[in-house]
Short mmCIF file of C-alpha atoms in Angstrom, two decimals:
data_model
loop_
_atom_site.label_atom_id
_atom_site.label_comp_id
_atom_site.label_asym_id
_atom_site.label_seq_id
_atom_site.Cartn_x
_atom_site.Cartn_y
_atom_site.Cartn_z
CA ILE R 1 0.00 0.00 0.00
CA VAL R 2 1.17 3.49 -0.87
CA LEU R 3 -0.45 6.33 1.09
CA VAL R 4 -0.29 9.96 -0.07
CA GLN R 5 -1.81 12.23 2.57
CA ASN R 6 -3.45 15.52 1.56
CA CYS R 7 -2.01 14.84 -1.89
CA GLY R 8 -2.66 18.13 -3.69
CA PHE R 9 -2.50 16.49 -7.13
CA ALA R 10 -4.77 19.22 -8.54
CA GLU R 11 -3.54 22.09 -6.37
CA HIS R 12 -1.60 23.73 -9.21
CA GLY R 13 -2.53 24.37 -12.82
CA GLU R 14 -1.44 21.81 -15.41
CA LYS R 15 1.01 24.26 -16.99
CA SER R 16 2.45 25.61 -13.74
CA GLY R 17 6.02 24.98 -12.70
CA GLU R 18 4.84 23.49 -9.43
CA TRP R 19 2.85 20.81 -11.28
CA VAL R 20 5.49 20.14 -13.94
CA ASP R 21 8.31 19.93 -11.40
CA GLY R 22 6.16 18.04 -8.89
CA TRP R 23 3.59 15.33 -9.47
CA ALA R 24 3.33 15.54 -13.28
CA GLY R 25 6.07 13.03 -13.98
CA GLY R 26 5.66 10.85 -10.92
CA LEU R 27 2.07 9.70 -10.64
CA GLY R 28 2.58 6.56 -12.72
CA ALA R 29 5.50 5.52 -10.52
CA LEU R 30 3.08 5.07 -7.61
CA LEU R 31 1.25 2.30 -9.48
CA ASP R 32 3.59 -0.67 -9.60
CA GLN R 33 1.76 -3.89 -10.43
CA GLY R 34 -0.24 -5.08 -7.44
CA VAL R 35 0.24 -1.89 -5.41
CA VAL R 36 -2.81 -0.20 -3.95
CA VAL R 37 -2.54 3.61 -3.80
CA ALA R 38 -4.65 5.51 -1.29
CA PHE R 39 -4.65 9.30 -1.32
CA THR R 40 -6.48 11.82 0.79
CA SER R 41 -7.75 15.34 0.20
CA TYR R 42 -8.98 18.15 2.43
CA THR R 43 -12.46 18.56 0.90
CA GLY R 44 -14.89 16.71 -1.35
CA GLY R 45 -14.33 19.16 -4.19
CA GLU R 46 -10.56 18.81 -3.97
CA ALA R 47 -10.92 15.03 -3.83
CA VAL R 48 -12.85 14.93 -7.11
CA GLU R 49 -10.24 17.15 -8.78
CA ASP R 50 -7.35 15.12 -7.32
CA LEU R 51 -8.82 11.84 -8.57
CA GLU R 52 -9.51 13.27 -12.03
CA ARG R 53 -5.95 14.59 -12.26
CA PHE R 54 -4.52 11.28 -11.10
CA LEU R 55 -6.51 9.30 -13.67
CA LYS R 56 -5.56 11.72 -16.45
CA TYR R 57 -1.81 11.73 -15.78
CA CYS R 58 -0.89 8.39 -14.19
CA GLY R 59 -0.30 6.85 -17.61
CA LYS R 60 -1.85 3.51 -16.72
CA GLU R 61 -5.23 1.84 -16.83
CA VAL R 62 -6.59 2.14 -13.30
CA GLU R 63 -9.28 0.48 -11.23
CA VAL R 64 -10.90 2.86 -8.74
CA LEU R 65 -11.60 0.94 -5.53
CA VAL R 66 -12.81 3.89 -3.43
CA ARG R 67 -14.04 7.11 -5.05
CA CYS R 68 -13.89 10.25 -2.91
CA GLU R 69 -15.43 8.90 0.28
CA LYS R 70 -15.34 10.31 3.80
CA ASN R 71 -12.29 8.92 5.55
CA GLY R 72 -13.08 7.31 8.91
CA MET R 73 -9.41 7.73 9.85
CA ARG R 74 -9.31 11.49 9.20
CA SER R 75 -8.07 13.94 11.77
CA ARG R 76 -10.55 14.73 14.52
CA ARG R 77 -9.15 18.25 14.90
CA PRO R 78 -10.97 20.86 12.79
CA VAL R 79 -8.96 23.49 10.92
CA ARG R 80 -10.65 26.86 10.36
CA ASP R 81 -10.58 28.33 6.86
CA PHE R 82 -12.84 31.32 6.27
CA GLU R 83 -11.86 31.52 2.58
CA ARG R 84 -13.10 28.08 1.53
CA GLU R 85 -14.89 28.08 -1.79
CA ASP R 86 -17.53 25.55 -0.71
CA GLY R 87 -18.88 27.78 2.06
CA GLY R 88 -17.65 25.64 4.95
CA GLU R 89 -15.63 27.16 7.74
CA VAL R 90 -13.62 24.10 8.76
CA PHE R 91 -11.94 21.13 7.16
CA TYR R 92 -10.06 18.13 8.52
CA ASN R 93 -6.71 16.75 7.43
CA ASN R 94 -7.13 13.59 5.36
CA GLN R 95 -10.91 14.14 5.30
CA ILE R 96 -11.67 12.43 1.97
CA VAL R 97 -10.02 9.27 0.62
CA SER R 98 -9.73 7.66 -2.80
CA VAL R 99 -8.09 4.30 -3.47
CA VAL R 100 -6.84 3.01 -6.84
CA ARG R 101 -4.71 0.26 -8.31
CA ALA R 102 -3.36 -0.57 -11.75
CA ARG R 103 -5.55 -2.93 -13.74
CA GLU R 104 -4.14 -6.41 -14.14
CA ALA R 105 -2.60 -6.97 -17.56
#
């Protein structure tokens, strides 16, 4: 199992230096044959974007085992954020989880 906490796959634009120098070239490396990759996001909206970005750029055929579900193992400590786009005032670290693996050949 590979775990990427608060992954931020979609945090930066696809043409930004942060994306190009960061996750852009490495997502496929997480998916060795037989490895399950779990990644978390702060919010439901971010989780959807993170999963879409992962599927678009991982370079492999992927089976989604868990799609943007509330994570029972998330932090119990709320973090205030008055500038959230979804109208909420708090979020939790590792709040939403997605789980994927490479499809068997």
